[in-house]
Amino acid sequence: MKFTKLKDSENRIVLTLEEPDDLFSLRRVIDIGDSIIADTTRVIKQDNEYARPDRGERIKIRIILRIEKISFDDAIDRLKISGVIITSNNENIPKGLHHSINVRINDTIILEKSNWNENYIKILSKSALEFKYLFISIDSQETAIAKLTGTNLKITPNIHSGKSGKRYVTDQRNEASNKIYFENIRTALDIYLEEQGIKIIIFGPGETKRRLLNYLREKNESHQNKDFVIADSIETAGEDGIYVFLRSEALKDLMSSSKIAMVSTILDRVMQQISNGERKYAMGIKETKYAHSLNAIDSLVYSDRVFSEIKEDEFIKLLNDMEYNNVKIFATDSTTDIGLRVSSLGGIIALLRYQIS
């Protein structure tokens, strides 16, 4: 999450949401009575005599909304915020009307609070620390590109080289084919390589990954300073290679400070304890709440599955209480194997500081 305080107001912060975890962070810092400034749409009924009474024109407006209700709208990739319009930039939308805004990933809003306490700033700061990673999973036949932000993964469709794989193809034809293949990959990468603070990891069998890196650097001088890393331990390419990498030890070695590597380590430690008969973990909402009451939780991982066991408002309060105890908290989603693992284990898992009975 990107966030900055407005220069002309200590009470307003501009927020840009980049992954599902940012929606959870926003959900945790919003209180009833806060205000949100956002672009939205609203239907205005036509007043002329020929207009149909059941039809209207949907227009774009910017409003300040006094918040009365917040909830995830049937999915964790959309936060529904409802309240009363305080002001709008359209004279046809008077104040006092009720309105709802759906906030999604990549949206930018301004949140106004009468008091930004230290805990709220800490929640936002943790969301802002995460690096973005770009994976290029390549061999001579196919390439998949995936962007990882936090624990959210977005994969583009595979790019194919069009090679037949026959050995009698000449080196000259191979080289020409490689240039077309690499140029298609470079074009697909352009939108990502313009981003600041993105780390690029290239992997796959053989030497195609190194040839691609050389091609990218030769084509664009600005790529000389990009943070490229070659991973040699992954022998699968394309979309399958992305998922193999996310389950590999290479992920932990190359991305040890990333959110997904931390979550993976927590899950591995819990599974190891289960295998060894140890009990420095809690699983499920009942065990987790008990461990929290003893201030025993070190790290917590959860998915949207947890909402089948506990009401949303109650869970948000629990998370904020844990923040005061310096618990490391991670949200996951179903775009990765890790999120699916968390859901299969009840939607919430805690690693404890000490064993409890």
mmCIF file of C-alpha atoms in Angstrom, residues 18-267:
data_model
loop_
_atom_site.group_PDB
_atom_site.id
_atom_site.type_symbol
_atom_site.label_atom_id
_atom_site.label_comp_id
_atom_site.label_asym_id
_atom_site.label_seq_id
_atom_site.Cartn_x
_atom_site.Cartn_y
_atom_site.Cartn_z
ATOM 1 C CA GLU A 18 -2.116 -2.726 -4.287
ATOM 2 C CA GLU A 19 -3.069 -6.177 -2.952
ATOM 3 C CA PRO A 20 -5.809 -7.935 -0.923
ATOM 4 C CA ASP A 21 -3.838 -7.475 2.299
ATOM 5 C CA ASP A 22 -4.131 -3.705 1.790
ATOM 6 C CA LEU A 23 -7.920 -4.041 1.845
ATOM 7 C CA PHE A 24 -7.642 -5.795 5.211
ATOM 8 C CA SER A 25 -5.325 -3.031 6.451
ATOM 9 C CA LEU A 26 -7.804 -0.385 5.317
ATOM 10 C CA ARG A 27 -10.642 -2.303 6.959
ATOM 11 C CA ARG A 28 -8.679 -2.299 10.218
ATOM 12 C CA VAL A 29 -8.040 1.455 10.310
ATOM 13 C CA ILE A 30 -11.499 2.688 9.275
ATOM 14 C CA ASP A 31 -13.893 3.638 12.072
ATOM 15 C CA ILE A 32 -17.569 4.588 11.932
ATOM 16 C CA GLY A 33 -17.693 8.388 11.714
ATOM 17 C CA ASP A 34 -14.536 8.714 9.587
ATOM 18 C CA SER A 35 -14.819 10.343 6.162
ATOM 19 C CA ILE A 36 -13.646 9.089 2.793
ATOM 20 C CA ILE A 37 -13.011 11.191 -0.319
ATOM 21 C CA ALA A 38 -13.331 9.121 -3.483
ATOM 22 C CA ASP A 39 -14.411 9.077 -7.092
ATOM 23 C CA THR A 40 -17.600 7.110 -7.637
ATOM 24 C CA THR A 41 -20.723 6.990 -9.837
ATOM 25 C CA ARG A 42 -24.348 7.700 -9.126
ATOM 26 C CA VAL A 43 -27.562 7.602 -11.156
ATOM 27 C CA ILE A 44 -29.313 10.942 -11.663
ATOM 28 C CA LYS A 45 -32.966 10.751 -12.686
ATOM 29 C CA GLN A 46 -33.885 12.821 -15.766
ATOM 30 C CA ASP A 47 -36.368 15.615 -15.078
ATOM 31 C CA ASN A 48 -37.714 16.311 -18.563
ATOM 32 C CA GLU A 49 -41.209 15.218 -19.588
ATOM 33 C CA TYR A 50 -40.014 12.555 -22.042
ATOM 34 C CA ALA A 51 -37.685 10.802 -19.594
ATOM 35 C CA ARG A 52 -38.650 7.361 -18.337
ATOM 36 C CA PRO A 53 -39.287 7.412 -14.567
ATOM 37 C CA ASP A 54 -37.335 4.161 -14.035
ATOM 38 C CA ARG A 55 -34.260 5.269 -15.996
ATOM 39 C CA GLY A 56 -31.507 7.715 -15.208
ATOM 40 C CA GLU A 57 -28.036 8.732 -16.264
ATOM 41 C CA ARG A 58 -25.047 7.297 -14.403
ATOM 42 C CA ILE A 59 -22.437 9.998 -13.905
ATOM 43 C CA LYS A 60 -18.986 10.176 -12.340
ATOM 44 C CA ILE A 61 -18.708 12.290 -9.199
ATOM 45 C CA ARG A 62 -16.234 12.991 -6.404
ATOM 46 C CA ILE A 63 -17.754 12.961 -2.933
ATOM 47 C CA ILE A 64 -16.911 13.167 0.731
ATOM 48 C CA LEU A 65 -18.740 10.328 2.477
ATOM 49 C CA ARG A 66 -19.294 10.160 6.253
ATOM 50 C CA ILE A 67 -18.867 6.452 7.003
ATOM 51 C CA GLU A 68 -21.681 4.514 8.688
ATOM 52 C CA LYS A 69 -20.875 0.917 7.676
ATOM 53 C CA ILE A 70 -17.853 -1.046 6.408
ATOM 54 C CA SER A 71 -17.735 -4.674 5.265
ATOM 55 C CA PHE A 72 -16.218 -7.012 2.733
ATOM 56 C CA ASP A 73 -18.764 -7.363 -0.057
ATOM 57 C CA ASP A 74 -19.007 -11.170 -0.454
ATOM 58 C CA ALA A 75 -15.335 -11.325 -1.441
ATOM 59 C CA ILE A 76 -12.048 -10.134 0.047
ATOM 60 C CA ASP A 77 -11.098 -8.280 -3.141
ATOM 61 C CA ARG A 78 -13.748 -5.607 -2.609
ATOM 62 C CA LEU A 79 -14.510 -3.459 0.433
ATOM 63 C CA LYS A 80 -17.977 -1.901 0.626
ATOM 64 C CA ILE A 81 -18.138 1.450 2.444
ATOM 65 C CA SER A 82 -21.553 3.018 3.062
ATOM 66 C CA GLY A 83 -22.592 6.328 4.567
ATOM 67 C CA VAL A 84 -23.983 9.820 4.007
ATOM 68 C CA ILE A 85 -22.722 12.245 1.367
ATOM 69 C CA ILE A 86 -21.263 15.361 3.033
ATOM 70 C CA THR A 87 -20.278 17.170 -0.163
ATOM 71 C CA SER A 88 -20.043 16.394 -3.889
ATOM 72 C CA ASN A 89 -18.663 18.145 -6.953
ATOM 73 C CA ASN A 90 -22.046 17.938 -8.693
ATOM 74 C CA GLU A 91 -24.873 20.304 -7.774
ATOM 75 C CA ASN A 92 -27.427 17.601 -8.681
ATOM 76 C CA ILE A 93 -26.158 15.422 -5.809
ATOM 77 C CA PRO A 94 -27.202 17.168 -2.580
ATOM 78 C CA LYS A 95 -25.628 16.378 0.775
ATOM 79 C CA GLY A 96 -27.476 14.026 3.080
ATOM 80 C CA LEU A 97 -28.054 11.279 0.505
ATOM 81 C CA HIS A 98 -26.996 7.744 1.392
ATOM 82 C CA HIS A 99 -24.383 6.204 -0.880
ATOM 83 C CA SER A 100 -22.068 3.173 -1.083
ATOM 84 C CA ILE A 101 -18.561 2.931 -2.525
ATOM 85 C CA ASN A 102 -16.787 -0.279 -3.513
ATOM 86 C CA VAL A 103 -13.033 0.017 -2.930
ATOM 87 C CA ARG A 104 -10.897 -2.419 -4.921
ATOM 88 C CA ILE A 105 -7.234 -3.152 -5.505
ATOM 89 C CA ASN A 106 -5.526 -0.318 -7.477
ATOM 90 C CA ASP A 107 -8.064 2.263 -6.229
ATOM 91 C CA THR A 108 -6.876 5.510 -4.621
ATOM 92 C CA ILE A 109 -8.888 7.154 -1.845
ATOM 93 C CA ILE A 110 -8.398 9.797 0.832
ATOM 94 C CA LEU A 111 -9.269 8.765 4.391
ATOM 95 C CA GLU A 112 -9.968 11.451 6.988
ATOM 96 C CA LYS A 113 -9.887 10.677 10.717
ATOM 97 C CA SER A 114 -10.173 13.010 13.666
ATOM 98 C CA ASN A 115 -7.297 11.096 15.249
ATOM 99 C CA TRP A 116 -4.630 8.984 13.537
ATOM 100 C CA ASN A 117 -3.291 7.022 16.488
ATOM 101 C CA GLU A 118 0.076 5.290 16.444
ATOM 102 C CA ASN A 119 -1.459 1.863 15.967
ATOM 103 C CA TYR A 120 -3.250 2.877 12.765
ATOM 104 C CA ILE A 121 -0.056 4.328 11.285
ATOM 105 C CA LYS A 122 1.791 1.126 12.200
ATOM 106 C CA ILE A 123 -0.795 -0.985 10.324
ATOM 107 C CA LEU A 124 -0.447 1.177 7.201
ATOM 108 C CA SER A 125 3.348 1.247 7.448
ATOM 109 C CA LYS A 126 3.554 -2.541 7.482
ATOM 110 C CA SER A 127 1.512 -2.686 4.285
ATOM 111 C CA ALA A 128 3.787 -0.110 2.654
ATOM 112 C CA LEU A 129 7.041 -2.020 3.278
ATOM 113 C CA GLU A 130 6.428 -4.872 0.867
ATOM 114 C CA PHE A 131 8.537 -5.203 -2.299
ATOM 115 C CA LYS A 132 6.959 -6.197 -5.584
ATOM 116 C CA TYR A 133 8.423 -9.173 -7.434
ATOM 117 C CA LEU A 134 8.267 -10.091 -11.087
ATOM 118 C CA PHE A 135 8.786 -13.733 -12.066
ATOM 119 C CA ILE A 136 9.854 -14.778 -15.557
ATOM 120 C CA SER A 137 9.554 -18.545 -15.966
ATOM 121 C CA ILE A 138 11.195 -19.421 -19.285
ATOM 122 C CA ASP A 139 12.613 -22.146 -21.510
ATOM 123 C CA SER A 140 13.090 -22.338 -25.277
ATOM 124 C CA GLN A 141 9.406 -23.212 -25.823
ATOM 125 C CA GLU A 142 7.304 -21.042 -23.481
ATOM 126 C CA THR A 143 7.401 -18.223 -20.953
ATOM 127 C CA ALA A 144 5.055 -17.132 -18.163
ATOM 128 C CA ILE A 145 5.268 -13.759 -16.433
ATOM 129 C CA ALA A 146 3.799 -13.237 -12.966
ATOM 130 C CA LYS A 147 3.673 -10.283 -10.597
ATOM 131 C CA LEU A 148 3.698 -10.944 -6.863
ATOM 132 C CA THR A 149 2.609 -8.201 -4.469
ATOM 133 C CA GLY A 150 2.533 -9.392 -0.892
ATOM 134 C CA THR A 151 0.848 -12.777 -1.228
ATOM 135 C CA ASN A 152 -1.236 -11.869 -4.287
ATOM 136 C CA LEU A 153 -0.151 -13.416 -7.592
ATOM 137 C CA LYS A 154 -1.175 -12.324 -11.093
ATOM 138 C CA ILE A 155 -0.016 -14.490 -14.019
ATOM 139 C CA THR A 156 -0.137 -13.465 -17.682
ATOM 140 C CA PRO A 157 -0.969 -16.064 -20.362
ATOM 141 C CA ASN A 158 1.992 -18.112 -21.588
ATOM 142 C CA ILE A 159 4.080 -16.685 -24.424
ATOM 143 C CA HIS A 160 5.125 -19.382 -26.917
ATOM 144 C CA SER A 161 8.256 -19.359 -29.045
ATOM 145 C CA GLY A 162 6.696 -21.280 -31.914
ATOM 146 C CA LYS A 163 9.729 -23.535 -32.190
ATOM 147 C CA SER A 164 9.160 -27.065 -33.417
ATOM 148 C CA GLY A 165 11.897 -28.544 -31.246
ATOM 149 C CA LYS A 166 13.410 -30.428 -34.215
ATOM 150 C CA ARG A 167 17.183 -30.772 -34.125
ATOM 151 C CA TYR A 168 17.804 -30.106 -37.828
ATOM 152 C CA VAL A 169 16.682 -26.449 -37.603
ATOM 153 C CA THR A 170 19.690 -24.265 -38.534
ATOM 154 C CA ASP A 171 21.446 -21.983 -36.049
ATOM 155 C CA GLN A 172 20.523 -18.996 -38.229
ATOM 156 C CA ARG A 173 16.821 -19.822 -38.116
ATOM 157 C CA ASN A 174 17.110 -20.497 -34.381
ATOM 158 C CA GLU A 175 18.675 -17.102 -33.757
ATOM 159 C CA ALA A 176 15.974 -15.314 -35.769
ATOM 160 C CA SER A 177 13.278 -17.241 -33.897
ATOM 161 C CA ASN A 178 14.877 -16.360 -30.550
ATOM 162 C CA LYS A 179 14.834 -12.639 -31.377
ATOM 163 C CA ILE A 180 11.114 -12.708 -32.155
ATOM 164 C CA TYR A 181 10.450 -14.769 -29.011
ATOM 165 C CA PHE A 182 12.522 -12.467 -26.778
ATOM 166 C CA GLU A 183 10.994 -9.361 -28.324
ATOM 167 C CA ASN A 184 7.493 -10.666 -27.552
ATOM 168 C CA ILE A 185 8.587 -11.245 -23.953
ATOM 169 C CA ARG A 186 10.183 -7.782 -23.722
ATOM 170 C CA THR A 187 6.972 -6.168 -25.006
ATOM 171 C CA ALA A 188 4.926 -8.029 -22.379
ATOM 172 C CA LEU A 189 7.397 -6.919 -19.682
ATOM 173 C CA ASP A 190 7.379 -3.208 -20.567
ATOM 174 C CA ILE A 191 4.386 -2.362 -18.388
ATOM 175 C CA TYR A 192 6.105 -3.937 -15.349
ATOM 176 C CA LEU A 193 9.684 -2.747 -15.877
ATOM 177 C CA GLU A 194 8.592 0.881 -15.667
ATOM 178 C CA GLU A 195 7.546 0.378 -12.032
ATOM 179 C CA GLN A 196 9.871 1.501 -9.285
ATOM 180 C CA GLY A 197 11.115 -0.900 -6.610
ATOM 181 C CA ILE A 198 10.305 -4.082 -8.491
ATOM 182 C CA LYS A 199 12.658 -7.074 -8.251
ATOM 183 C CA ILE A 200 12.857 -9.445 -11.211
ATOM 184 C CA ILE A 201 13.631 -13.154 -10.823
ATOM 185 C CA ILE A 202 14.253 -15.229 -13.963
ATOM 186 C CA PHE A 203 14.258 -19.024 -13.825
ATOM 187 C CA GLY A 204 13.729 -22.157 -15.872
ATOM 188 C CA PRO A 205 15.753 -25.022 -17.347
ATOM 189 C CA GLY A 206 18.769 -24.502 -19.628
ATOM 190 C CA GLU A 207 20.439 -21.283 -20.710
ATOM 191 C CA THR A 208 17.442 -19.502 -22.274
ATOM 192 C CA LYS A 209 16.980 -17.433 -19.122
ATOM 193 C CA ARG A 210 20.503 -15.959 -19.417
ATOM 194 C CA ARG A 211 20.075 -15.269 -23.116
ATOM 195 C CA LEU A 212 16.857 -13.393 -22.340
ATOM 196 C CA LEU A 213 18.571 -11.296 -19.655
ATOM 197 C CA ASN A 214 21.368 -10.358 -22.080
ATOM 198 C CA TYR A 215 18.770 -9.451 -24.708
ATOM 199 C CA LEU A 216 16.821 -7.215 -22.296
ATOM 200 C CA ARG A 217 19.971 -5.358 -21.230
ATOM 201 C CA GLU A 218 21.170 -4.908 -24.811
ATOM 202 C CA LYS A 219 17.793 -3.552 -25.909
ATOM 203 C CA ASN A 220 17.374 -0.986 -23.158
ATOM 204 C CA GLU A 221 20.171 0.746 -21.229
ATOM 205 C CA SER A 222 17.829 1.513 -18.337
ATOM 206 C CA HIS A 223 17.556 -2.234 -17.721
ATOM 207 C CA GLN A 224 21.240 -2.287 -16.770
ATOM 208 C CA ASN A 225 20.258 -0.896 -13.364
ATOM 209 C CA LYS A 226 17.222 -3.119 -12.855
ATOM 210 C CA ASP A 227 17.344 -5.647 -10.051
ATOM 211 C CA PHE A 228 17.534 -8.912 -12.039
ATOM 212 C CA VAL A 229 18.293 -12.249 -10.348
ATOM 213 C CA ILE A 230 18.820 -15.628 -12.025
ATOM 214 C CA ALA A 231 17.533 -18.685 -10.110
ATOM 215 C CA ASP A 232 19.217 -21.904 -11.252
ATOM 216 C CA SER A 233 17.329 -24.519 -9.253
ATOM 217 C CA ILE A 234 13.976 -24.514 -11.112
ATOM 218 C CA GLU A 235 13.747 -27.030 -13.954
ATOM 219 C CA THR A 236 10.185 -26.227 -15.057
ATOM 220 C CA ALA A 237 9.016 -23.315 -17.219
ATOM 221 C CA GLY A 238 5.772 -21.535 -18.050
ATOM 222 C CA GLU A 239 2.901 -21.231 -15.576
ATOM 223 C CA ASP A 240 3.836 -24.558 -13.955
ATOM 224 C CA GLY A 241 7.299 -23.152 -13.281
ATOM 225 C CA ILE A 242 5.794 -20.192 -11.383
ATOM 226 C CA TYR A 243 4.000 -22.517 -8.966
ATOM 227 C CA VAL A 244 7.062 -24.763 -8.601
ATOM 228 C CA PHE A 245 9.162 -21.708 -7.685
ATOM 229 C CA LEU A 246 6.614 -20.554 -5.078
ATOM 230 C CA ARG A 247 6.949 -23.934 -3.319
ATOM 231 C CA SER A 248 10.742 -24.100 -3.595
ATOM 232 C CA GLU A 249 13.584 -23.387 -1.212
ATOM 233 C CA ALA A 250 14.834 -20.887 -3.802
ATOM 234 C CA LEU A 251 11.928 -18.617 -2.890
ATOM 235 C CA LYS A 252 13.056 -18.482 0.735
ATOM 236 C CA ASP A 253 16.693 -17.952 -0.261
ATOM 237 C CA LEU A 254 16.056 -15.159 -2.780
ATOM 238 C CA MET A 255 13.049 -13.527 -1.089
ATOM 239 C CA SER A 256 13.668 -14.119 2.598
ATOM 240 C CA SER A 257 12.311 -10.706 3.623
ATOM 241 C CA SER A 258 9.163 -10.972 1.479
ATOM 242 C CA LYS A 259 5.735 -11.527 2.951
ATOM 243 C CA ILE A 260 5.160 -14.749 1.025
ATOM 244 C CA ALA A 261 8.480 -16.231 2.211
ATOM 245 C CA MET A 262 7.671 -15.342 5.824
ATOM 246 C CA VAL A 263 4.228 -16.933 5.553
ATOM 247 C CA SER A 264 5.723 -20.028 3.915
ATOM 248 C CA THR A 265 8.237 -20.336 6.766
ATOM 249 C CA ILE A 266 5.480 -20.016 9.393
ATOM 250 C CA LEU A 267 3.428 -22.757 7.721
#
